Amino acid sequence: MNLHAVRAIYLFEMHRWFRTIVQSVAAPVITTSLYFIVFGAAIGRRMPEIDGVSYGAFIIPGLIMLSILTESISNGSFGIYMPKFAGTIYEVLSAPISVVEIVLGYVGAAATKSVVLGLVIMLTARVFVDYSIAHPLVMLAFLVLTSVTFSLFGFLTGIWADGWEKLSIIPMMVVTPLTFLGGSFYSIDMLPEFWRTVALFNPVVYLVSGFRWAFYGVSDVGVGVSLMATLGFLVLCLAAVAWIFRTGWRLKT
């Protein structure tokens, strides 16, 4: 294991993040705070409790997950796309670095950013809503696993993209709608039976549900199912990365 290479890539990505800290952290936190003000304070006071949890507290896991998914994909995709755009990807590919070390450096940095962002939003939520965490270790495990999985998915998006506009297609046109429709602001048990069945095909439902269970012990689907769904998606992403580096697709052309 070339730890020097992993450390170099990781620190380079983290330093770039610190240079854009306002855009990377402050902007998502302010946006999420506005959600808390509108949905938690204004609308939440008129909403009944959901599964014994106040509405303002109920939406916290969904809002954190919305930010984590978006930022993980954005950070993961931008980190690998920049070397492609600048042409320095060939230096990385020709260096004595394995695929595992490249992925650890880029994806590890992107996941670290997402975990930090999630924890900051969690602390910010304390200003607006009083909440508790029933299973802190499970919550932290879901936070890290989701950040790693979608940072890896963002890494794949950055390899696939051949233009700047494509970097925002997946987060804005796919992930954000799925998150809004994945039970972030409501329980899918509140939906009619047909739409509840349709919602179960939304992968974000399992992420939000498992994360919410870690907070309050309530969920739309079993926590074991949520964990297996997340791990399954992680395995698919790892298989796709292995194939890309073996064939050189979108990296050497």
Short mmCIF file of C-alpha atoms in Angstrom, two decimals, residues 59-233:
data_model
loop_
_atom_site.label_atom_id
_atom_site.label_comp_id
_atom_site.label_asym_id
_atom_site.label_seq_id
_atom_site.Cartn_x
_atom_site.Cartn_y
_atom_site.Cartn_z
CA ILE A 59 -37.52 15.93 9.00
CA ILE A 60 -34.00 16.28 10.43
CA PRO A 61 -32.66 12.92 9.12
CA GLY A 62 -34.16 13.59 5.68
CA LEU A 63 -32.62 17.06 5.44
CA ILE A 64 -29.22 15.76 6.52
CA MET A 65 -29.47 12.95 3.98
CA LEU A 66 -30.44 15.43 1.23
CA SER A 67 -27.29 17.46 1.85
CA ILE A 68 -25.05 14.41 2.21
CA LEU A 69 -26.20 12.78 -1.02
CA THR A 70 -25.85 15.98 -3.04
CA GLU A 71 -22.49 17.00 -1.62
CA SER A 72 -21.02 13.48 -1.74
CA ILE A 73 -21.76 13.18 -5.44
CA SER A 74 -20.57 16.72 -6.19
CA ASN A 75 -17.30 16.36 -4.26
CA GLY A 76 -16.59 12.89 -5.61
CA SER A 77 -17.27 13.85 -9.22
CA PHE A 78 -15.38 17.16 -9.15
CA GLY A 79 -12.31 15.58 -7.56
CA ILE A 80 -11.71 13.14 -10.44
CA TYR A 81 -13.07 15.35 -13.22
CA MET A 82 -10.53 18.14 -12.61
CA PRO A 83 -7.51 15.90 -13.41
CA LYS A 84 -9.31 14.76 -16.56
CA PHE A 85 -10.09 18.35 -17.55
CA ALA A 86 -6.55 19.58 -16.82
CA GLY A 87 -4.88 16.53 -18.38
CA THR A 88 -3.06 15.57 -15.18
CA ILE A 89 -4.98 12.28 -14.99
CA TYR A 90 -2.22 10.71 -17.10
CA GLU A 91 0.33 11.51 -14.40
CA VAL A 92 -1.87 9.74 -11.87
CA LEU A 93 -2.38 6.71 -14.12
CA SER A 94 1.33 6.42 -14.91
CA ALA A 95 2.47 6.83 -11.30
CA PRO A 96 3.19 3.77 -9.12
CA ILE A 97 -0.29 3.94 -7.60
CA SER A 98 -2.84 1.16 -7.64
CA VAL A 99 -6.55 1.56 -8.34
CA VAL A 100 -7.30 0.99 -4.66
CA GLU A 101 -4.95 3.81 -3.63
CA ILE A 102 -6.43 6.23 -6.18
CA VAL A 103 -9.96 5.49 -5.03
CA LEU A 104 -8.98 5.72 -1.36
CA GLY A 105 -7.47 9.15 -1.89
CA TYR A 106 -10.27 10.74 -3.91
CA VAL A 107 -13.28 8.98 -2.40
CA GLY A 108 -11.87 9.16 1.13
CA ALA A 109 -11.54 12.94 0.88
CA ALA A 110 -15.03 13.35 -0.59
CA ALA A 111 -16.56 11.13 2.10
CA THR A 112 -14.73 13.04 4.86
CA LYS A 113 -16.21 16.30 3.59
CA SER A 114 -19.71 14.82 3.60
CA VAL A 115 -19.37 13.41 7.12
CA VAL A 116 -18.16 16.77 8.44
CA LEU A 117 -21.02 18.53 6.65
CA GLY A 118 -23.56 16.09 8.09
CA LEU A 119 -22.26 16.64 11.63
CA VAL A 120 -22.32 20.43 11.18
CA ILE A 121 -25.92 20.33 9.96
CA MET A 122 -26.80 18.07 12.87
CA LEU A 123 -25.41 20.64 15.31
CA THR A 124 -27.15 23.47 13.44
CA ALA A 125 -30.48 21.66 13.79
CA ARG A 126 -30.15 21.98 17.57
CA VAL A 127 -30.71 25.72 17.18
CA PHE A 128 -34.14 25.15 15.64
CA VAL A 129 -35.42 21.81 16.92
CA ASP A 130 -34.97 19.72 20.05
CA TYR A 131 -34.23 16.13 19.10
CA SER A 132 -32.51 13.03 20.42
CA ILE A 133 -30.49 10.19 18.87
CA ALA A 134 -31.64 6.77 20.04
CA HIS A 135 -28.81 4.81 18.39
CA PRO A 136 -25.76 7.09 17.96
CA LEU A 137 -23.41 4.34 16.74
CA VAL A 138 -25.90 3.19 14.11
CA MET A 139 -26.45 6.82 13.09
CA LEU A 140 -22.71 7.34 12.66
CA ALA A 141 -22.41 4.08 10.72
CA PHE A 142 -25.18 5.10 8.32
CA LEU A 143 -23.64 8.56 7.96
CA VAL A 144 -20.21 7.18 7.04
CA LEU A 145 -21.54 4.37 4.84
CA THR A 146 -23.83 6.70 2.90
CA SER A 147 -21.06 9.27 2.46
CA VAL A 148 -18.61 6.65 1.17
CA THR A 149 -21.16 5.02 -1.13
CA PHE A 150 -22.32 8.20 -2.81
CA SER A 151 -18.83 9.70 -2.95
CA LEU A 152 -17.91 6.58 -4.89
CA PHE A 153 -20.97 7.10 -7.08
CA GLY A 154 -19.85 10.70 -7.60
CA PHE A 155 -16.40 9.40 -8.54
CA LEU A 156 -18.07 7.32 -11.26
CA THR A 157 -20.08 10.37 -12.37
CA GLY A 158 -16.88 12.41 -12.70
CA ILE A 159 -15.32 9.72 -14.89
CA TRP A 160 -18.47 9.49 -17.03
CA ALA A 161 -18.87 13.25 -17.49
CA ASP A 162 -17.25 14.81 -20.53
CA GLY A 163 -18.38 18.37 -19.79
CA TRP A 164 -19.01 20.63 -16.82
CA GLU A 165 -22.76 20.60 -17.33
CA LYS A 166 -22.90 16.82 -16.88
CA LEU A 167 -21.42 17.10 -13.39
CA SER A 168 -24.64 18.70 -12.13
CA ILE A 169 -27.11 16.49 -14.02
CA ILE A 170 -27.08 13.57 -11.58
CA PRO A 171 -27.23 15.59 -8.31
CA MET A 172 -29.83 18.10 -9.52
CA MET A 173 -31.98 16.09 -11.94
CA VAL A 174 -31.88 12.64 -10.32
CA VAL A 175 -30.75 12.60 -6.68
CA THR A 176 -32.57 15.72 -5.44
CA PRO A 177 -36.01 14.67 -6.83
CA LEU A 178 -35.55 11.13 -5.50
CA THR A 179 -34.67 12.53 -2.07
CA PHE A 180 -37.73 14.78 -1.96
CA LEU A 181 -39.88 11.82 -2.99
CA GLY A 182 -38.07 9.41 -0.68
CA GLY A 183 -39.76 10.30 2.58
CA SER A 184 -37.50 13.16 3.64
CA PHE A 185 -40.46 15.34 4.67
CA TYR A 186 -43.05 12.65 5.34
CA SER A 187 -43.54 8.98 6.08
CA ILE A 188 -44.38 6.87 3.04
CA ASP A 189 -47.02 5.18 5.24
CA MET A 190 -49.01 8.41 4.77
CA LEU A 191 -49.26 7.74 1.02
CA PRO A 192 -52.08 5.79 -0.68
CA GLU A 193 -51.29 2.11 -1.10
CA PHE A 194 -50.41 2.39 -4.80
CA TRP A 195 -47.96 5.26 -4.32
CA ARG A 196 -46.51 3.61 -1.23
CA THR A 197 -45.66 0.60 -3.38
CA VAL A 198 -44.14 2.85 -6.03
CA ALA A 199 -42.06 4.64 -3.38
CA LEU A 200 -40.44 1.35 -2.37
CA PHE A 201 -38.65 1.35 -5.75
CA ASN A 202 -36.96 4.60 -4.76
CA PRO A 203 -33.54 3.69 -3.30
CA VAL A 204 -33.40 6.89 -1.25
CA VAL A 205 -36.37 5.65 0.80
CA TYR A 206 -34.13 2.99 2.35
CA LEU A 207 -31.36 5.47 3.14
CA VAL A 208 -33.66 8.01 4.81
CA SER A 209 -35.61 5.29 6.61
CA GLY A 210 -32.52 3.64 8.08
CA PHE A 211 -31.03 6.98 9.10
CA ARG A 212 -34.30 8.05 10.75
CA TRP A 213 -34.46 4.77 12.67
CA ALA A 214 -31.05 5.57 14.17
CA PHE A 215 -32.51 8.84 15.48
CA TYR A 216 -35.94 7.86 16.76
CA GLY A 217 -36.31 4.09 16.42
CA VAL A 218 -39.06 4.48 13.78
CA SER A 219 -38.75 3.70 10.08
CA ASP A 220 -40.77 3.01 6.94
CA VAL A 221 -38.78 -0.13 6.12
CA GLY A 222 -36.69 -2.45 8.26
CA VAL A 223 -33.28 -1.11 9.26
CA GLY A 224 -31.69 -4.36 8.08
CA VAL A 225 -33.22 -3.90 4.63
CA SER A 226 -31.93 -0.32 4.54
CA LEU A 227 -28.43 -1.47 5.43
CA MET A 228 -28.42 -4.24 2.83
CA ALA A 229 -29.70 -1.86 0.12
CA THR A 230 -26.89 0.61 0.88
CA LEU A 231 -24.24 -2.12 0.92
CA GLY A 232 -25.60 -3.53 -2.35
CA PHE A 233 -25.27 -0.15 -4.07
#
